[in-house]
């Protein structure tokens, strides 16, 4: 049943101890399973009790009577209890076991009636406390369903009154005994009804909680799918726009049109940043990001961030200065998340502080590796410092000077926390700001492949590039961009065409979309790499669930769309330097 049906069931109530048919069947399955588990300790305690009564019979009753009562206890009641305990571990249906359990209660009660009758026949009356004890067990200890235990108890009481009457108990005493036993039975019925009603209420609460949890999980899945689809469907056209702009030059245009081209590039770059921020914060809130920490060289991390900004001009005249850390300095972090953190900090300094210089450095401090991004901008006032990492917070000055959503620094804090680190900021108005990111320090890896150093123009010995992209416009502009950089490029629309047109031995690099119609880009690369048709590869994807990064063993890059031309070019340069 769904949550609304369960809510209707609660509103309608269940005074008759019945749910709607579908829920009732589920409740009985759960209840019967619980009764089977409960029967084991109950059987053990009942067996111990009857053995104690057997001992008391031998000590307190005349031998002639004790012989008969002990025989009933040892040959009927105790084997019955042992049988119930044994059956609780057997492979029988729970509902069948509950019926046997209730029948055992009835037979046990009748055996007590029989013992009282045997004593009465020998003119040695026994009190009816044994019947009261059986009622207590049935209603409060055994946990038998209300209707079943009520019917069985009534049969035991009727049998007892009949035996007392048949063996000559006086009418007055019979009425007194009947009154007390009947009263005990009513009390037991009320207690049993309340107990089952409470159990049903708890069961209904659990079902509503589970339904609510399942509903929330389904809603999260829908949000996750929406974020994934939105990310893919927005990144794909933006990738085409970015590649077109990479090929768009303002040379030879009138001054006004040159300004329009520059503004267009700046606007698209800004929109890419906004989209990335919105999607990042959404993925963080939905728990879609799972860090994969690895040992990284601090110097190479800094150089990669520097290269991302080397061809950008967010603020004319601004420059990013990197400082080489102590040799061997390393950090334990997710490479893509750390890159995003430092990229956001540098972008914040360039776009929102009017800085002309941004210094990026790393050093060890108290067992942590501290990355510092320091600028010479206008600084941050005390009021803003307290809220600077809050989502959607933007100071009045920042709102006037530069549009944005106020998510960049919130993403920095969230991603840093995911990597077992923390961040801080210090600033004085008019004297710039210094952001610090502290992450676990570790020795730098011995060898680390990365995109580092200046981008080297293609030479006559540079490899050719094969672009595999089923999106026609994206394939065209990817080829145009690579050709404008001086590479020899061929473009095909499918993996099958790439396999057919590629030779058995080629000094080439594969540039492929991940999601292709008949074969994934990853599988295509593995096939070509195995037959030595490629020396390396770059997989492009708009699916941000696939992590970016470089696999040195496979010589394979994964880059997210929209492609940052600088990163694409640097990745190709690195693969170009690899030996055959």
Coordinates of C-alpha atoms in Angstrom, one line a residue:
X1 CA 0.0 0.0 0.0
X2 CA 1.2 3.5 -0.7
X3 CA 1.4 6.3 1.8
X4 CA -2.0 7.8 1.0
X5 CA -3.8 4.4 1.5
X6 CA -2.0 3.9 4.8
X7 CA -3.0 7.4 5.9
X8 CA -6.7 6.6 5.0
X9 CA -6.4 3.4 7.0
X10 CA -5.2 5.3 10.1
X11 CA -8.1 7.8 9.6
X12 CA -10.7 5.0 9.4
X13 CA -9.3 3.2 12.5
X14 CA -9.3 -0.5 13.2
X15 CA -11.5 -1.0 16.3
X16 CA -12.5 -4.4 14.9
X17 CA -8.9 -5.3 14.7
X18 CA -9.0 -5.6 11.0
X19 CA -7.1 -3.6 8.3
X20 CA -8.0 -3.3 4.6
X21 CA -7.5 -6.8 3.0
X22 CA -4.1 -6.1 1.4
X23 CA -2.7 -4.6 4.6
X24 CA -4.3 -7.2 6.8
X25 CA -2.6 -10.0 4.9
X26 CA 0.8 -8.3 5.3
X27 CA 0.1 -7.6 9.0
X28 CA -0.7 -11.3 9.6
X29 CA 2.5 -12.4 7.9
X30 CA 4.6 -10.1 10.1
X31 CA 2.6 -11.1 13.2
X32 CA 2.8 -14.8 12.6
X33 CA 6.6 -14.6 12.1
X34 CA 6.8 -12.7 15.4
X35 CA 4.7 -15.3 17.2
X36 CA 7.0 -18.1 16.0
X37 CA 10.0 -16.3 17.5
X38 CA 8.1 -15.5 20.7
X39 CA 7.1 -19.2 21.1
X40 CA 10.6 -20.3 21.8
X41 CA 11.2 -18.4 25.1
X42 CA 7.6 -18.9 26.1
X43 CA 7.9 -22.7 25.6
X44 CA 11.0 -22.8 27.8
X45 CA 9.4 -20.8 30.6
X46 CA 6.2 -22.9 30.4
X47 CA 8.1 -26.2 30.5
X48 CA 10.0 -25.0 33.6
X49 CA 6.8 -24.0 35.3
X50 CA 5.0 -27.3 34.7
X51 CA 8.1 -29.2 35.9
X52 CA 7.9 -27.1 39.1
X53 CA 4.2 -28.0 39.5
X54 CA 5.1 -31.7 39.0
X55 CA 7.5 -31.4 41.9
X56 CA 4.9 -29.7 44.0
X57 CA 2.4 -32.4 43.2
X58 CA 4.7 -35.1 44.4
X59 CA 5.4 -33.2 47.7
X60 CA 1.9 -31.9 48.5
X61 CA -0.7 -34.2 47.1
X62 CA -1.6 -37.7 48.4
X63 CA 0.3 -40.4 46.5
X64 CA -2.8 -41.7 44.7
X65 CA -3.7 -38.3 43.3
X66 CA -0.1 -37.2 42.7
X67 CA 0.4 -40.3 40.5
X68 CA -2.4 -39.3 38.2
X69 CA -1.6 -35.5 38.0
X70 CA 2.1 -36.1 37.5
X71 CA 1.2 -38.5 34.7
X72 CA -0.9 -35.9 32.9
X73 CA 1.8 -33.2 33.3
X74 CA 4.7 -35.4 32.1
X75 CA 2.8 -37.4 29.4
X76 CA 0.5 -34.7 28.0
X77 CA 1.4 -31.2 28.9
X78 CA 5.2 -31.2 28.9
X79 CA 5.5 -33.2 25.6
X80 CA 3.1 -30.8 24.1
X81 CA 5.2 -27.8 25.1
X82 CA 8.4 -29.6 23.9
X83 CA 6.6 -30.3 20.6
X84 CA 5.7 -26.6 20.1
X85 CA 9.3 -25.6 20.8
X86 CA 10.6 -28.1 18.3
X87 CA 8.1 -27.1 15.6
X88 CA 9.2 -23.4 16.0
X89 CA 12.5 -24.4 14.4
X90 CA 11.0 -26.5 11.6
X91 CA 10.3 -25.5 8.1
X92 CA 6.5 -25.0 8.3
X93 CA 4.5 -22.0 7.3
X94 CA 4.1 -19.3 10.0
X95 CA 0.3 -19.3 9.8
X96 CA 0.2 -23.1 10.3
X97 CA 2.5 -22.8 13.2
X98 CA 0.3 -20.2 14.9
X99 CA -2.7 -22.5 14.6
X100 CA -0.7 -25.4 16.2
X101 CA 0.5 -22.9 18.9
X102 CA -3.1 -21.9 19.7
X103 CA -4.2 -25.5 19.7
X104 CA -1.4 -26.3 22.2
X105 CA -2.7 -23.6 24.4
X106 CA -6.2 -25.1 24.3
X107 CA -5.0 -28.6 25.0
X108 CA -2.7 -27.3 27.9
X109 CA -5.7 -25.5 29.4
X110 CA -7.9 -28.7 29.1
X111 CA -5.1 -30.7 30.7
X112 CA -5.2 -28.4 33.7
X113 CA -8.9 -28.9 33.9
X114 CA -8.4 -32.6 33.8
X115 CA -5.9 -32.5 36.7
X116 CA -8.5 -30.5 38.7
X117 CA -11.1 -33.1 37.8
X118 CA -8.9 -36.1 38.8
X119 CA -8.3 -34.5 42.2
X120 CA -12.0 -33.8 42.6
X121 CA -12.9 -37.4 42.0
X122 CA -10.5 -38.4 44.8
X123 CA -12.3 -36.0 47.1
X124 CA -9.2 -33.8 47.3
X125 CA -10.3 -30.4 45.8
X126 CA -7.6 -28.4 44.0
X127 CA -7.9 -24.6 43.8
X128 CA -8.6 -23.0 40.3
X129 CA -5.3 -21.0 40.3
X130 CA -4.1 -23.3 37.6
X131 CA -6.8 -22.1 35.3
X132 CA -6.0 -18.4 36.1
X133 CA -2.3 -19.2 35.3
X134 CA -3.3 -20.6 31.9
X135 CA -5.4 -17.5 31.2
X136 CA -2.5 -15.2 32.1
X137 CA -0.2 -17.2 29.7
X138 CA -2.7 -17.2 26.9
X139 CA -3.6 -13.5 27.1
X140 CA -0.4 -11.8 28.1
X141 CA 2.6 -14.1 27.6
X142 CA 2.0 -16.2 24.5
X143 CA 0.8 -13.3 22.4
X144 CA -1.9 -15.3 20.6
X145 CA -4.3 -13.1 18.5
X146 CA -7.2 -11.7 20.4
X147 CA -10.1 -13.6 18.8
X148 CA -8.2 -16.9 18.9
X149 CA -7.2 -16.7 22.5
X150 CA -10.6 -15.4 23.6
X151 CA -12.3 -18.4 22.0
X152 CA -9.8 -21.0 23.3
X153 CA -10.0 -19.4 26.9
X154 CA -13.8 -19.5 26.8
X155 CA -13.7 -23.2 26.0
X156 CA -11.3 -23.9 28.9
X157 CA -13.5 -22.0 31.3
X158 CA -16.6 -23.8 30.1
X159 CA -14.8 -27.2 30.5
X160 CA -13.7 -26.3 34.0
X161 CA -17.2 -25.3 35.1
X162 CA -18.6 -28.5 33.6
X163 CA -16.0 -30.6 35.4
X164 CA -16.7 -28.9 38.7
X165 CA -20.4 -29.3 38.3
X166 CA -20.1 -33.0 37.2
X167 CA -17.9 -33.8 40.2
X168 CA -20.4 -32.4 42.7
X169 CA -19.3 -28.9 43.5
X170 CA -22.0 -26.9 45.2
X171 CA -24.0 -24.3 43.3
X172 CA -22.9 -21.4 45.5
X173 CA -19.2 -22.3 45.3
X174 CA -19.6 -23.0 41.5
X175 CA -21.0 -19.5 41.0
X176 CA -18.2 -18.0 43.1
X177 CA -15.5 -19.8 41.2
X178 CA -17.2 -18.9 37.9
X179 CA -17.4 -15.3 38.8
X180 CA -13.7 -15.0 39.6
X181 CA -12.6 -17.0 36.6
X182 CA -15.0 -15.1 34.3
X183 CA -13.8 -11.7 35.7
X184 CA -10.2 -12.8 35.1
X185 CA -11.1 -13.8 31.5
X186 CA -12.7 -10.4 30.9
X187 CA -9.6 -8.6 32.2
X188 CA -7.5 -10.8 29.9
X189 CA -9.7 -10.1 26.9
X190 CA -9.5 -6.4 27.5
X191 CA -5.7 -6.6 27.9
X192 CA -5.4 -8.8 24.8
X193 CA -7.5 -6.4 22.7
X194 CA -5.5 -3.4 23.8
X195 CA -2.2 -5.2 23.2
X196 CA -3.2 -6.3 19.7
X197 CA -4.6 -2.8 18.9
X198 CA -1.3 -1.3 20.0
X199 CA 0.7 -3.8 17.9
X200 CA -1.5 -2.9 14.9
X201 CA -0.9 0.8 15.5
X202 CA 2.9 0.2 15.7
X203 CA 2.7 -1.9 12.6
X204 CA 0.8 0.8 10.7
X205 CA 3.3 3.5 11.9
X206 CA 6.2 1.3 10.6
X207 CA 4.5 0.9 7.3
X208 CA 3.8 4.6 7.0
X209 CA 7.4 5.3 7.9
X210 CA 8.7 2.8 5.3
X211 CA 6.3 4.2 2.7
X212 CA 7.4 7.8 3.5
X213 CA 11.0 6.7 3.3
X214 CA 10.4 4.9 0.0
X215 CA 8.5 7.9 -1.3
X216 CA 11.4 10.2 -0.4
X217 CA 13.9 7.8 -2.0
X218 CA 11.8 7.8 -5.2
X219 CA 11.7 11.6 -5.1
X220 CA 15.4 11.7 -4.7
X221 CA 15.9 9.4 -7.6
X222 CA 13.6 11.6 -9.7
X223 CA 15.7 14.6 -8.7
X224 CA 18.9 12.7 -9.5
X225 CA 17.6 11.8 -12.9
X226 CA 16.4 15.3 -13.5
X227 CA 19.8 16.7 -12.5
X228 CA 21.6 14.1 -14.7
X229 CA 19.3 14.7 -17.7
X230 CA 19.4 18.5 -17.3
X231 CA 23.2 18.4 -17.0
X232 CA 23.6 16.3 -20.1
X233 CA 21.0 18.2 -22.2
X234 CA 22.4 21.6 -21.2
X235 CA 26.1 20.7 -21.5
X236 CA 25.8 19.2 -25.0
X237 CA 24.7 22.4 -26.8
X238 CA 27.0 24.5 -24.6
X239 CA 29.8 22.3 -25.8
X240 CA 29.0 23.2 -29.4
X241 CA 28.8 26.9 -28.6
X242 CA 32.1 26.8 -26.8
X243 CA 33.8 25.1 -29.8
X244 CA 32.2 27.6 -32.2
X245 CA 33.5 30.5 -30.1
X246 CA 36.9 28.9 -30.0
X247 CA 37.0 29.1 -33.8
X248 CA 35.4 32.6 -33.9
X249 CA 37.9 35.4 -34.3
X250 CA 37.3 39.1 -34.3
X251 CA 40.3 39.9 -36.5
X252 CA 39.4 42.1 -39.4
X253 CA 36.0 43.1 -37.9
X254 CA 35.0 46.7 -37.1
X255 CA 35.7 47.8 -33.5
X256 CA 32.0 47.5 -32.4
X257 CA 31.7 43.9 -33.7
X258 CA 35.1 43.0 -32.1
X259 CA 33.6 44.1 -28.9
X260 CA 30.5 42.1 -29.4
X261 CA 32.6 38.9 -30.1
X262 CA 34.5 39.5 -26.9
X263 CA 31.3 40.1 -24.9
X264 CA 29.8 36.9 -26.4
X265 CA 32.8 34.8 -25.4
X266 CA 32.7 36.4 -21.9
X267 CA 29.0 35.8 -21.5
X268 CA 29.2 32.2 -22.6
X269 CA 32.1 31.6 -20.3
X270 CA 30.2 33.2 -17.4
X271 CA 27.1 31.1 -18.2
X272 CA 29.2 27.9 -18.2
X273 CA 30.4 28.8 -14.8
X274 CA 26.9 29.5 -13.5
X275 CA 25.6 26.2 -14.9
X276 CA 28.5 24.3 -13.4
X277 CA 27.8 25.9 -10.0
X278 CA 24.1 25.2 -10.0
X279 CA 24.6 21.6 -11.1
X280 CA 27.4 21.1 -8.5
X281 CA 25.4 22.4 -5.6
X282 CA 22.4 20.3 -6.7
X283 CA 24.6 17.1 -6.9
X284 CA 26.1 17.9 -3.5
X285 CA 22.7 18.3 -1.9
X286 CA 21.4 15.1 -3.5
X287 CA 24.4 13.1 -2.3
X288 CA 25.5 12.4 -5.9
X289 CA 29.2 13.2 -5.3
X290 CA 31.4 10.6 -3.8
X291 CA 35.0 11.6 -3.3
X292 CA 37.7 9.1 -4.4
X293 CA 40.9 10.3 -2.5
X294 CA 44.3 9.6 -4.0
X295 CA 47.8 10.8 -3.5
X296 CA 48.5 13.9 -5.5
X297 CA 51.6 16.0 -6.1
X298 CA 50.9 19.5 -4.7
X299 CA 53.0 21.2 -7.4
X300 CA 51.2 19.5 -10.2
X301 CA 47.8 20.3 -8.7
X302 CA 48.9 24.0 -8.6
X303 CA 50.2 23.9 -12.2
X304 CA 47.0 22.3 -13.5
X305 CA 44.9 25.1 -11.9
X306 CA 47.3 27.7 -13.4
X307 CA 46.9 26.2 -16.9
X308 CA 43.1 26.4 -16.6
X309 CA 43.4 30.2 -16.3
X310 CA 46.4 30.8 -18.6
X311 CA 44.3 31.6 -21.7
X312 CA 41.4 33.3 -19.9
X313 CA 40.9 37.0 -19.3
X314 CA 38.3 37.5 -16.7
X315 CA 40.0 40.7 -15.6
X316 CA 42.3 42.4 -18.2
X317 CA 45.8 42.8 -16.8
X318 CA 45.3 40.3 -13.9
X319 CA 47.8 37.4 -13.6
X320 CA 47.9 34.2 -11.6
X321 CA 51.3 33.6 -10.0
X322 CA 52.1 30.1 -8.8
X323 CA 54.7 29.3 -6.1
X324 CA 56.5 25.9 -6.1
X325 CA 56.0 24.1 -2.7
X326 CA 58.6 22.1 -0.9
X327 CA 59.7 19.1 -3.0
X328 CA 57.8 15.9 -2.1
X329 CA 54.8 17.8 -0.8
X330 CA 51.6 15.8 -1.5
X331 CA 48.0 15.8 -0.6
X332 CA 45.3 13.1 -0.1
X333 CA 42.3 14.3 -2.1
X334 CA 40.0 13.7 -5.0
X335 CA 41.8 15.2 -8.0
X336 CA 38.7 16.6 -9.7
X337 CA 37.1 17.9 -6.6
X338 CA 40.3 19.6 -5.5
X339 CA 40.7 21.1 -8.9
X340 CA 37.2 22.5 -8.7
X341 CA 37.8 23.9 -5.2
X342 CA 41.0 25.8 -6.3
X343 CA 39.4 26.8 -9.6
X344 CA 36.5 28.4 -7.7
X345 CA 38.8 30.3 -5.4
X346 CA 40.9 31.7 -8.2
X347 CA 37.8 32.6 -10.2
X348 CA 36.3 34.3 -7.2
X349 CA 39.5 36.4 -6.8
X350 CA 39.7 37.3 -10.5
X351 CA 36.0 38.1 -11.0
X352 CA 34.7 39.5 -7.7
X353 CA 37.6 41.3 -6.0
X354 CA 39.1 43.5 -8.8
X355 CA 42.4 41.8 -8.1
X356 CA 45.4 42.4 -10.5
X357 CA 47.4 39.6 -9.0
X358 CA 46.5 36.2 -7.5
X359 CA 49.1 34.1 -5.8
X360 CA 48.6 30.3 -5.5
X361 CA 50.8 28.4 -3.2
X362 CA 50.9 25.3 -1.0
X363 CA 52.7 24.4 2.3
X364 CA 52.5 22.0 5.1
X365 CA 51.0 23.1 8.4
X366 CA 50.2 20.9 11.4
X367 CA 50.0 17.7 9.5
X368 CA 47.9 19.2 6.8
X369 CA 48.7 20.5 3.4
X370 CA 47.4 24.1 3.1
X371 CA 46.6 25.6 -0.3
X372 CA 46.5 29.4 -0.3
X373 CA 44.8 31.6 -2.9
X374 CA 45.8 35.2 -2.1
X375 CA 44.7 38.3 -4.1
X376 CA 45.4 42.0 -3.9
X377 CA 41.8 43.0 -4.4
X378 CA 39.5 45.2 -2.4
X379 CA 39.1 42.7 0.4
X380 CA 36.1 41.6 2.4
X381 CA 34.4 43.5 5.3
X382 CA 33.8 41.9 8.6
X383 CA 30.1 41.4 8.1
X384 CA 30.6 39.5 4.9
X385 CA 33.4 37.4 6.3
X386 CA 31.0 35.6 8.6
X387 CA 28.7 34.6 5.7
X388 CA 31.1 34.3 2.9
X389 CA 30.7 30.4 2.6
X390 CA 26.9 30.5 2.9
X391 CA 25.0 29.4 -0.3
X392 CA 23.6 32.3 -2.4
X393 CA 25.2 34.9 -0.2
X394 CA 26.5 37.9 -2.1
X395 CA 27.6 41.2 -0.6
X396 CA 26.0 44.4 -2.0
X397 CA 29.2 45.4 -3.6
X398 CA 29.6 42.1 -5.4
X399 CA 26.0 42.2 -6.6
X400 CA 26.6 45.6 -8.2
X401 CA 30.0 44.8 -9.7
X402 CA 29.6 41.2 -11.1
X403 CA 26.5 39.0 -11.6
X404 CA 26.4 35.6 -10.1
X405 CA 24.6 33.2 -7.8
X406 CA 26.8 33.2 -4.7
X407 CA 27.5 29.4 -4.9
X408 CA 31.2 29.2 -5.7
X409 CA 32.5 29.5 -2.1
X410 CA 29.6 27.4 -0.7
X411 CA 30.8 24.6 -3.2
X412 CA 34.4 25.1 -1.9
X413 CA 33.3 24.5 1.7
X414 CA 31.1 21.5 0.8
X415 CA 33.7 19.8 -1.4
X416 CA 36.5 20.4 1.1
X417 CA 34.5 18.9 3.9
X418 CA 33.8 15.8 1.7
X419 CA 37.6 15.3 1.4
X420 CA 38.1 15.4 5.2
X421 CA 39.4 19.0 5.2
X422 CA 38.3 22.5 6.0
X423 CA 38.7 26.0 4.7
X424 CA 39.1 29.5 6.1
X425 CA 39.5 33.1 4.9
X426 CA 41.2 36.2 6.3
X427 CA 40.9 39.7 4.9
X428 CA 41.0 43.4 5.5
X429 CA 39.1 45.9 3.5
X430 CA 41.3 47.3 0.8
X431 CA 44.1 44.8 1.4
X432 CA 43.0 41.8 -0.5
X433 CA 41.9 38.4 0.8
X434 CA 43.6 35.0 1.5
X435 CA 41.6 31.8 1.3
X436 CA 43.1 28.6 2.8
X437 CA 42.1 25.0 2.1
X438 CA 43.5 22.4 4.6
X439 CA 43.6 18.8 3.5
X440 CA 45.4 15.6 4.7
X441 CA 49.1 15.8 3.8
X442 CA 50.9 12.8 2.4
X443 CA 54.2 12.2 0.6
X444 CA 53.9 13.0 -3.1
X445 CA 53.8 10.0 -5.5
X446 CA 57.0 9.1 -7.1
X447 CA 55.7 9.6 -10.6
X448 CA 52.6 11.4 -11.6
X449 CA 51.4 12.0 -15.2
X450 CA 49.6 15.3 -15.5
X451 CA 48.9 18.1 -17.9
X452 CA 51.8 20.4 -17.1
X453 CA 54.1 22.7 -18.8
X454 CA 53.4 25.0 -21.8
X455 CA 51.2 23.8 -24.6
X456 CA 53.5 22.7 -27.4
X457 CA 52.4 23.5 -31.0
X458 CA 51.9 20.4 -33.2
X459 CA 54.9 19.3 -35.2
X460 CA 55.4 17.1 -38.3
X461 CA 55.8 14.1 -36.0
X462 CA 52.6 14.9 -34.0
X463 CA 50.0 12.1 -34.0
X464 CA 46.9 12.4 -36.1
X465 CA 43.5 12.7 -34.3
X466 CA 40.4 10.6 -34.8
X467 CA 37.2 12.3 -33.6
X468 CA 34.3 9.9 -33.0
X469 CA 31.1 11.8 -32.2
X470 CA 27.5 10.9 -33.3
X471 CA 26.3 14.5 -32.9
X472 CA 27.0 16.1 -36.3
X473 CA 27.5 19.7 -35.2
X474 CA 29.6 18.7 -32.2
X475 CA 31.8 16.5 -34.4
X476 CA 32.2 19.3 -37.0
X477 CA 33.3 22.0 -34.5
X478 CA 35.5 19.6 -32.6
X479 CA 37.3 18.8 -35.8
X480 CA 37.5 22.5 -36.8
X481 CA 39.0 23.4 -33.4
X482 CA 41.6 20.7 -33.5
X483 CA 42.5 21.6 -37.1
X484 CA 42.9 25.2 -36.2
X485 CA 45.5 24.1 -33.7
X486 CA 47.5 22.5 -36.5
X487 CA 46.6 18.8 -36.0
X488 CA 45.6 16.3 -38.8
X489 CA 42.0 15.3 -37.9
X490 CA 39.5 12.9 -39.2
X491 CA 35.9 12.7 -37.9
X492 CA 33.5 9.8 -38.0
X493 CA 30.0 9.3 -36.6
X494 CA 30.2 5.9 -35.1
X495 CA 32.5 3.4 -33.4
X496 CA 32.0 1.0 -36.3
X497 CA 33.3 3.6 -38.8
X498 CA 36.3 4.3 -36.5
X499 CA 37.2 0.6 -36.4
X500 CA 36.8 0.1 -40.2
X501 CA 38.8 3.2 -41.2
X502 CA 41.6 2.9 -38.7
X503 CA 44.7 1.0 -39.7
X504 CA 46.2 -1.8 -37.7
X505 CA 49.1 0.3 -36.6
X506 CA 48.7 4.1 -36.2
X507 CA 50.4 6.9 -34.4
X508 CA 47.1 8.4 -33.4
X509 CA 45.0 9.7 -30.6
X510 CA 41.3 9.0 -30.2
X511 CA 39.0 11.8 -29.2
X512 CA 35.6 10.2 -28.7
X513 CA 32.3 10.8 -27.0
X514 CA 31.5 8.3 -24.2
X515 CA 28.0 7.5 -25.3
X516 CA 27.9 6.1 -28.8
X517 CA 25.0 4.2 -30.4
X518 CA 26.5 0.7 -30.9
X519 CA 29.6 0.8 -28.6
X520 CA 30.7 3.0 -25.8
X521 CA 33.7 5.3 -26.3
X522 CA 35.4 3.5 -23.5
X523 CA 35.0 0.1 -25.1
X524 CA 36.1 1.5 -28.5
X525 CA 39.3 2.9 -27.0
X526 CA 40.1 -0.4 -25.3
X527 CA 39.7 -2.3 -28.6
X528 CA 41.9 0.2 -30.5
X529 CA 44.5 0.4 -27.8
X530 CA 44.7 -3.4 -27.6
X531 CA 45.6 -3.7 -31.3
X532 CA 48.0 -0.7 -30.9
X533 CA 46.0 1.5 -33.2
X534 CA 46.2 4.4 -30.7
X535 CA 48.8 5.8 -28.4
X536 CA 46.3 7.5 -26.1
X537 CA 42.7 8.7 -25.9
X538 CA 40.4 11.5 -24.7
X539 CA 36.8 10.6 -23.8
X540 CA 34.3 13.5 -23.8
X541 CA 31.1 13.3 -21.9
X542 CA 28.2 15.5 -20.7
X543 CA 27.5 12.9 -17.9
X544 CA 29.1 14.4 -14.8
X545 CA 28.4 11.1 -12.9
X546 CA 31.5 9.9 -14.8
X547 CA 34.5 11.4 -13.0
X548 CA 37.0 13.5 -14.9
X549 CA 40.7 12.6 -14.7
X550 CA 43.6 10.8 -16.3
X551 CA 44.3 7.1 -16.1
X552 CA 48.0 6.7 -16.6
X553 CA 47.9 2.9 -17.1
X554 CA 45.5 3.2 -20.0
X555 CA 46.8 6.6 -21.2
X556 CA 43.2 7.9 -21.2
X557 CA 41.7 11.2 -20.3
X558 CA 38.1 11.8 -19.4
X559 CA 36.9 15.4 -19.9
X560 CA 33.5 16.9 -19.2
X561 CA 31.5 18.9 -21.7
X562 CA 31.4 21.7 -22.4
X563 CA 35.1 21.3 -23.2
X564 CA 37.5 23.9 -21.9
X565 CA 39.7 24.3 -25.0
X566 CA 42.8 24.9 -22.9
X567 CA 42.4 21.6 -21.0
X568 CA 41.6 19.7 -24.2
X569 CA 44.7 21.1 -25.9
X570 CA 46.9 20.4 -22.8
X571 CA 45.6 16.8 -22.7
X572 CA 46.5 16.2 -26.3
X573 CA 50.0 17.7 -25.7
X574 CA 50.6 15.3 -22.8
X575 CA 49.5 12.3 -24.9
X576 CA 51.7 13.6 -27.8
X577 CA 54.7 13.4 -25.5
X578 CA 54.1 9.8 -24.6
X579 CA 56.5 7.2 -26.1
X580 CA 55.0 4.6 -28.5

